[in-house]
Short mmCIF file of C-alpha atoms and ligand atoms in Angstrom, two decimals:
data_model
loop_
_atom_site.label_atom_id
_atom_site.label_comp_id
_atom_site.label_asym_id
_atom_site.label_seq_id
_atom_site.Cartn_x
_atom_site.Cartn_y
_atom_site.Cartn_z
CA MET A 1 2.06 -24.92 -1.98
CA THR A 2 2.17 -27.03 1.21
CA ASP A 3 3.72 -26.23 4.67
CA ILE A 4 3.24 -22.52 4.30
CA ARG A 5 3.31 -21.24 7.90
CA ASN A 6 4.44 -17.72 7.39
CA ILE A 7 3.28 -15.20 4.61
CA VAL A 8 4.25 -11.76 3.84
CA ILE A 9 1.87 -10.04 1.27
CA LEU A 10 2.69 -6.67 -0.39
CA THR A 11 -0.26 -4.85 -1.83
CA GLY A 12 -0.43 -1.85 -4.36
CA ALA A 13 -2.97 0.30 -5.99
CA GLY A 14 -4.11 -2.49 -8.27
CA ILE A 15 -5.74 -4.22 -5.39
CA SER A 16 -8.11 -1.12 -4.90
CA ALA A 17 -8.65 -0.38 -8.59
CA GLU A 18 -11.99 -2.43 -8.63
CA SER A 19 -13.06 -0.38 -5.78
CA GLY A 20 -12.99 2.60 -7.98
CA ILE A 21 -9.72 4.06 -6.45
CA ASP A 22 -7.35 5.46 -9.19
CA THR A 23 -3.90 3.63 -9.57
CA PHE A 24 -0.78 5.60 -10.35
CA ARG A 25 0.80 4.38 -13.44
CA ASP A 26 -1.99 2.90 -15.61
CA ALA A 27 -3.46 4.97 -18.46
CA GLY A 28 -5.50 7.85 -16.92
CA GLY A 29 -3.83 7.02 -13.49
CA LEU A 30 -3.12 9.76 -10.90
CA TRP A 31 0.53 10.54 -12.21
CA GLU A 32 -0.94 11.16 -15.66
CA GLN A 33 -3.17 13.65 -14.07
CA HIS A 34 -0.84 15.26 -11.61
CA ASN A 35 2.85 16.10 -11.50
CA ILE A 36 4.66 13.94 -8.80
CA ASP A 37 7.14 16.66 -8.00
CA ASP A 38 4.21 19.01 -7.21
CA VAL A 39 1.98 16.80 -5.08
CA ALA A 40 4.29 13.96 -3.75
CA THR A 41 7.51 15.46 -2.51
CA PRO A 42 8.46 17.70 0.53
CA GLU A 43 9.78 20.29 -1.85
CA GLY A 44 6.31 20.52 -3.64
CA PHE A 45 4.59 20.87 -0.35
CA ALA A 46 6.94 23.72 0.59
CA ARG A 47 6.23 25.47 -2.69
CA ASN A 48 2.54 25.08 -2.81
CA PRO A 49 1.00 23.78 0.32
CA ASP A 50 -2.62 24.55 -0.94
CA LEU A 51 -2.13 22.33 -4.10
CA VAL A 52 -0.80 19.50 -2.03
CA LEU A 53 -3.39 19.72 0.81
CA GLY A 54 -6.15 19.86 -1.96
CA PHE A 55 -4.90 16.82 -3.75
CA TYR A 56 -4.97 14.75 -0.61
CA ASP A 57 -8.29 16.14 0.47
CA MET A 58 -9.65 15.09 -3.17
CA ARG A 59 -8.19 11.45 -2.58
CA ARG A 60 -9.67 11.16 0.98
CA GLU A 61 -13.05 12.25 -0.47
CA ALA A 62 -12.84 9.66 -3.22
CA LEU A 63 -11.89 7.05 -0.52
CA SER A 64 -15.09 7.89 1.42
CA LYS A 65 -17.27 6.70 -1.48
CA ALA A 66 -15.24 3.57 -2.07
CA GLN A 67 -15.99 0.04 -0.62
CA PRO A 68 -13.57 -2.97 -0.15
CA ASN A 69 -13.78 -5.34 -3.06
CA ALA A 70 -13.55 -9.16 -3.23
CA ALA A 71 -9.67 -9.08 -3.06
CA HIS A 72 -9.66 -7.00 0.18
CA GLN A 73 -12.38 -9.40 1.51
CA ALA A 74 -10.46 -12.47 0.69
CA LEU A 75 -7.25 -11.18 2.37
CA ALA A 76 -9.45 -10.37 5.42
CA ARG A 77 -10.73 -13.89 5.33
CA LEU A 78 -6.98 -15.26 5.12
CA ASP A 79 -6.13 -12.92 8.08
CA ALA A 80 -8.96 -14.41 10.11
CA GLU A 81 -8.51 -17.98 9.23
CA PHE A 82 -4.77 -18.71 8.58
CA SER A 83 -3.21 -19.85 11.79
CA GLY A 84 0.33 -19.17 10.77
CA ASP A 85 2.17 -15.77 10.78
CA LEU A 86 0.83 -13.17 8.20
CA LEU A 87 1.69 -9.58 7.52
CA ILE A 88 -0.16 -7.57 4.90
CA VAL A 89 2.32 -4.77 3.99
CA THR A 90 0.46 -2.17 1.90
CA GLN A 91 1.73 0.64 -0.25
CA ASN A 92 -1.82 1.96 -0.31
CA VAL A 93 -2.93 4.90 1.74
CA ASP A 94 -6.42 3.88 1.61
CA ASP A 95 -8.17 1.89 4.47
CA LEU A 96 -10.00 -0.75 2.38
CA HIS A 97 -7.94 -3.61 3.95
CA GLU A 98 -9.11 -2.56 7.41
CA ARG A 99 -12.59 -1.88 6.34
CA ALA A 100 -12.85 -5.51 4.95
CA GLY A 101 -11.82 -6.68 8.44
CA ALA A 102 -8.00 -7.33 7.97
CA LYS A 103 -6.04 -6.79 11.31
CA ARG A 104 -2.45 -7.63 10.38
CA VAL A 105 -1.88 -4.61 8.08
CA LEU A 106 1.11 -2.31 7.92
CA HIS A 107 0.87 0.90 5.82
CA MET A 108 4.50 1.47 4.67
CA HIS A 109 3.41 4.69 2.71
CA GLY A 110 1.23 6.27 5.47
CA GLU A 111 -2.42 6.61 5.55
CA LEU A 112 -4.95 9.15 3.98
CA LYS A 113 -7.12 9.11 7.31
CA SER A 114 -4.09 10.25 9.39
CA ALA A 115 -2.62 13.63 9.80
CA LEU A 116 0.94 14.37 10.75
CA CYS A 117 1.85 17.77 12.65
CA THR A 118 4.93 19.46 11.26
CA ALA A 119 5.14 21.31 14.46
CA CYS A 120 4.91 18.60 17.15
CA GLU A 121 5.52 15.55 14.81
CA MET A 122 2.54 13.75 16.50
CA ARG A 123 0.09 11.75 14.12
CA SER A 124 -3.65 12.06 14.68
CA PRO A 125 -6.49 9.99 13.13
CA TRP A 126 -7.98 12.46 10.58
CA ASP A 127 -11.20 11.98 8.56
CA ALA A 128 -11.83 15.71 7.52
CA THR A 129 -10.06 18.12 5.00
CA LEU A 130 -6.68 19.59 5.71
CA SER A 131 -6.62 22.50 3.21
CA ASP A 132 -8.54 24.74 5.55
CA ARG A 133 -5.53 24.51 7.96
CA PRO A 134 -7.18 22.86 11.06
CA ALA A 135 -5.43 23.06 14.46
CA CYS A 136 -3.30 19.98 15.48
CA PRO A 137 -5.43 18.26 18.19
CA VAL A 138 -2.18 17.72 20.22
CA CYS A 139 -0.40 21.09 20.03
CA GLN A 140 -3.03 23.30 18.51
CA ALA A 141 -0.61 24.61 15.66
CA PRO A 142 -2.19 24.95 12.29
CA SER A 143 0.53 22.64 10.84
CA LEU A 144 -1.03 19.44 9.79
CA ARG A 145 0.09 17.71 6.69
CA PRO A 146 -1.12 14.35 5.19
CA ASP A 147 0.52 11.39 7.03
CA VAL A 148 1.72 9.85 3.81
CA VAL A 149 5.22 9.20 2.65
CA TRP A 150 6.49 11.28 -0.15
CA PHE A 151 9.21 10.67 -2.56
CA GLY A 152 12.49 11.39 -0.68
CA GLU A 153 11.05 10.26 2.70
CA MET A 154 11.60 6.95 4.35
CA PRO A 155 8.68 4.57 4.28
CA TYR A 156 7.38 3.50 7.65
CA GLN A 157 8.41 0.44 9.64
CA MET A 158 11.07 -0.89 7.37
CA GLU A 159 12.76 -2.91 9.97
CA ARG A 160 9.49 -4.71 10.90
CA ILE A 161 8.95 -5.42 7.11
CA TYR A 162 12.51 -6.92 6.43
CA GLY A 163 12.20 -8.84 9.75
CA ALA A 164 8.88 -10.39 8.44
CA ILE A 165 10.42 -11.16 5.11
CA ARG A 166 13.31 -12.94 6.88
CA GLU A 167 10.91 -15.17 8.61
CA ALA A 168 8.54 -15.80 5.69
CA ASP A 169 8.22 -18.87 3.53
CA LEU A 170 6.02 -17.18 1.08
CA PHE A 171 6.12 -13.68 -0.40
CA VAL A 172 3.06 -12.53 -2.53
CA SER A 173 2.93 -9.21 -4.39
CA ILE A 174 -0.57 -8.19 -5.43
CA GLY A 175 -1.52 -5.14 -7.88
CA THR A 176 1.75 -3.27 -7.83
CA SER A 177 3.84 -2.10 -10.88
CA GLY A 178 7.24 -2.82 -9.09
CA ALA A 179 8.27 0.66 -10.01
CA VAL A 180 8.88 2.25 -6.59
CA TYR A 181 11.66 1.26 -4.21
CA PRO A 182 12.01 -0.01 -1.52
CA ALA A 183 8.86 -2.03 -2.04
CA ALA A 184 9.89 -3.02 -5.53
CA GLY A 185 13.02 -4.63 -4.11
CA PHE A 186 11.20 -6.99 -1.62
CA VAL A 187 10.86 -9.64 -4.10
CA ARG A 188 14.72 -9.92 -4.57
CA ASP A 189 15.23 -9.74 -0.80
CA ALA A 190 12.89 -12.63 -0.61
CA ARG A 191 14.55 -14.75 -3.16
CA ASP A 192 17.90 -14.06 -1.69
CA LEU A 193 16.45 -15.65 1.54
CA ALA A 194 15.19 -18.65 -0.30
CA VAL A 195 11.47 -17.46 0.34
CA GLN A 196 9.02 -18.68 -2.44
CA THR A 197 7.67 -15.71 -4.37
CA LEU A 198 4.30 -15.30 -6.27
CA GLU A 199 2.91 -12.18 -8.08
CA LEU A 200 -0.80 -11.55 -8.85
CA ASN A 201 -1.27 -8.76 -11.18
CA LEU A 202 -3.39 -7.56 -13.95
CA GLU A 203 -0.48 -7.73 -16.38
CA ARG A 204 3.14 -8.56 -16.13
CA SER A 205 4.97 -5.90 -14.05
CA ASP A 206 8.47 -4.37 -14.18
CA GLY A 207 9.46 -7.07 -11.66
CA SER A 208 7.47 -10.17 -12.93
CA HIS A 209 10.81 -12.00 -14.09
CA TRP A 210 11.92 -12.02 -10.44
CA PHE A 211 9.03 -14.06 -9.13
CA HIS A 212 9.04 -17.96 -9.12
CA GLU A 213 5.20 -17.68 -10.30
CA SER A 214 3.29 -14.86 -11.85
CA ARG A 215 -0.40 -14.89 -12.40
CA GLN A 216 -2.16 -12.36 -14.59
CA GLY A 217 -5.82 -11.16 -14.00
CA ARG A 218 -8.00 -8.88 -11.89
CA ALA A 219 -7.18 -8.96 -8.22
CA GLY A 220 -11.00 -9.60 -7.52
CA GLU A 221 -10.75 -12.98 -9.12
CA LEU A 222 -7.04 -14.02 -8.43
CA VAL A 223 -6.77 -13.16 -4.82
CA PRO A 224 -9.89 -15.03 -3.64
CA ALA A 225 -8.83 -18.13 -5.69
CA TRP A 226 -5.30 -17.94 -4.20
CA VAL A 227 -6.68 -17.59 -0.64
CA ASP A 228 -8.85 -20.65 -1.20
CA GLU A 229 -5.78 -22.61 -2.25
CA ILE A 230 -3.77 -21.52 0.88
CA LEU A 231 -6.59 -22.17 3.32
CA SER A 232 -7.44 -25.68 1.78
CA ALA A 233 -3.85 -26.72 1.75
P1 OAD B 1 0.90 1.62 -9.88
O1 OAD B 1 -0.24 2.40 -10.42
O2 OAD B 1 2.27 1.88 -10.17
O3 OAD B 1 0.67 0.09 -10.45
C1 OAD B 1 -0.64 -0.56 -10.25
C2 OAD B 1 -0.52 -1.94 -10.70
O4 OAD B 1 -1.73 -2.57 -10.47
C3 OAD B 1 -0.11 -2.11 -12.30
O5 OAD B 1 0.84 -2.99 -12.61
C4 OAD B 1 -1.62 -2.50 -12.77
O6 OAD B 1 -1.31 -3.36 -13.95
C5 OAD B 1 -2.11 -3.28 -11.67
N1 OAD B 1 -3.54 -3.34 -11.68
C6 OAD B 1 -4.47 -2.42 -12.24
N2 OAD B 1 -5.75 -2.85 -12.03
C7 OAD B 1 -5.61 -4.06 -11.45
C8 OAD B 1 -6.66 -5.07 -11.00
N3 OAD B 1 -7.90 -4.86 -11.04
N4 OAD B 1 -6.19 -6.23 -10.44
C9 OAD B 1 -4.90 -6.49 -10.27
N5 OAD B 1 -3.96 -5.59 -10.68
C10 OAD B 1 -4.29 -4.41 -11.26
O7 OAD B 1 0.66 1.39 -8.27
P2 OAD B 1 1.70 1.00 -7.11
O8 OAD B 1 2.55 -0.11 -7.66
O9 OAD B 1 0.90 0.63 -5.93
O10 OAD B 1 3.79 5.89 -3.76
O11 OAD B 1 2.52 2.33 -6.93
C11 OAD B 1 3.47 2.24 -5.87
C12 OAD B 1 3.76 3.71 -5.24
O12 OAD B 1 3.94 4.46 -6.33
C13 OAD B 1 2.44 4.06 -4.60
O13 OAD B 1 2.42 3.63 -3.22
C14 OAD B 1 2.68 5.60 -4.59
C15 OAD B 1 3.16 5.80 -6.03
O14 OAD B 1 3.89 6.84 -6.32
C16 OAD B 1 3.89 7.20 -3.08
O15 OAD B 1 3.08 7.97 -3.38
C17 OAD B 1 5.12 7.18 -2.25
#
């Protein structure tokens, strides 16, 4: 791959699996242990806020014990050393890209370490629990929810993402099953624009056949090797 000047990377739960964070759809994943309608929809939150707040408190607690792995570190190195344009679009609500040192990161599904006030709609950095109904730091209402995008809600910064894909010459998807839209459609958007596409995933995904190239293996091995290729090209 030569003359790559503008890269958009999409990451999913698979990139954080080797850090000990549960994926969603693998055997034993979060959606086997929990009902999506109960814990990841606005309707589920309205029905049983305690259950939902507890679920995200549990995930925030798990995140506090996790560390970035070799794949996050490799992308942080790419971010630091690649002189072209780069955008890491992550579906993950963890902060492992940032903790590895990456700066050009966009969280399209929100962040565990952010709270959204349903009263004043302000976002606040959040590291503590939410199930004890703390006051919003901005308006003081006890109305905080996790700042994560639930099914039926619009992912964040879609215009910026589509703009970046339009300018890209390479789109890379890492550790995502290609089951959830709109992220699952980015590869086709990229191909329609004649952008080169590469998938790095443990196994073939629902969308593998859309990619020009698909490599199978652990992110902790595939991603550092690919970053070496890009930085030495
Ligand atoms: P999934 O759990 O659907 O898919 C994870 C993918 O990572 C699978 O294809 C695995 O094969 C792969 N994988 C697992 N371990 C890996 C490893 N060590 N190295 C490389 N790949 C590995 O997770 P996502 O695709 O991220 O959305 O899920 C997308 C969205 O669905 C999530 O953001 C979340 C979920 O519902 C919302 O909650 C809105």
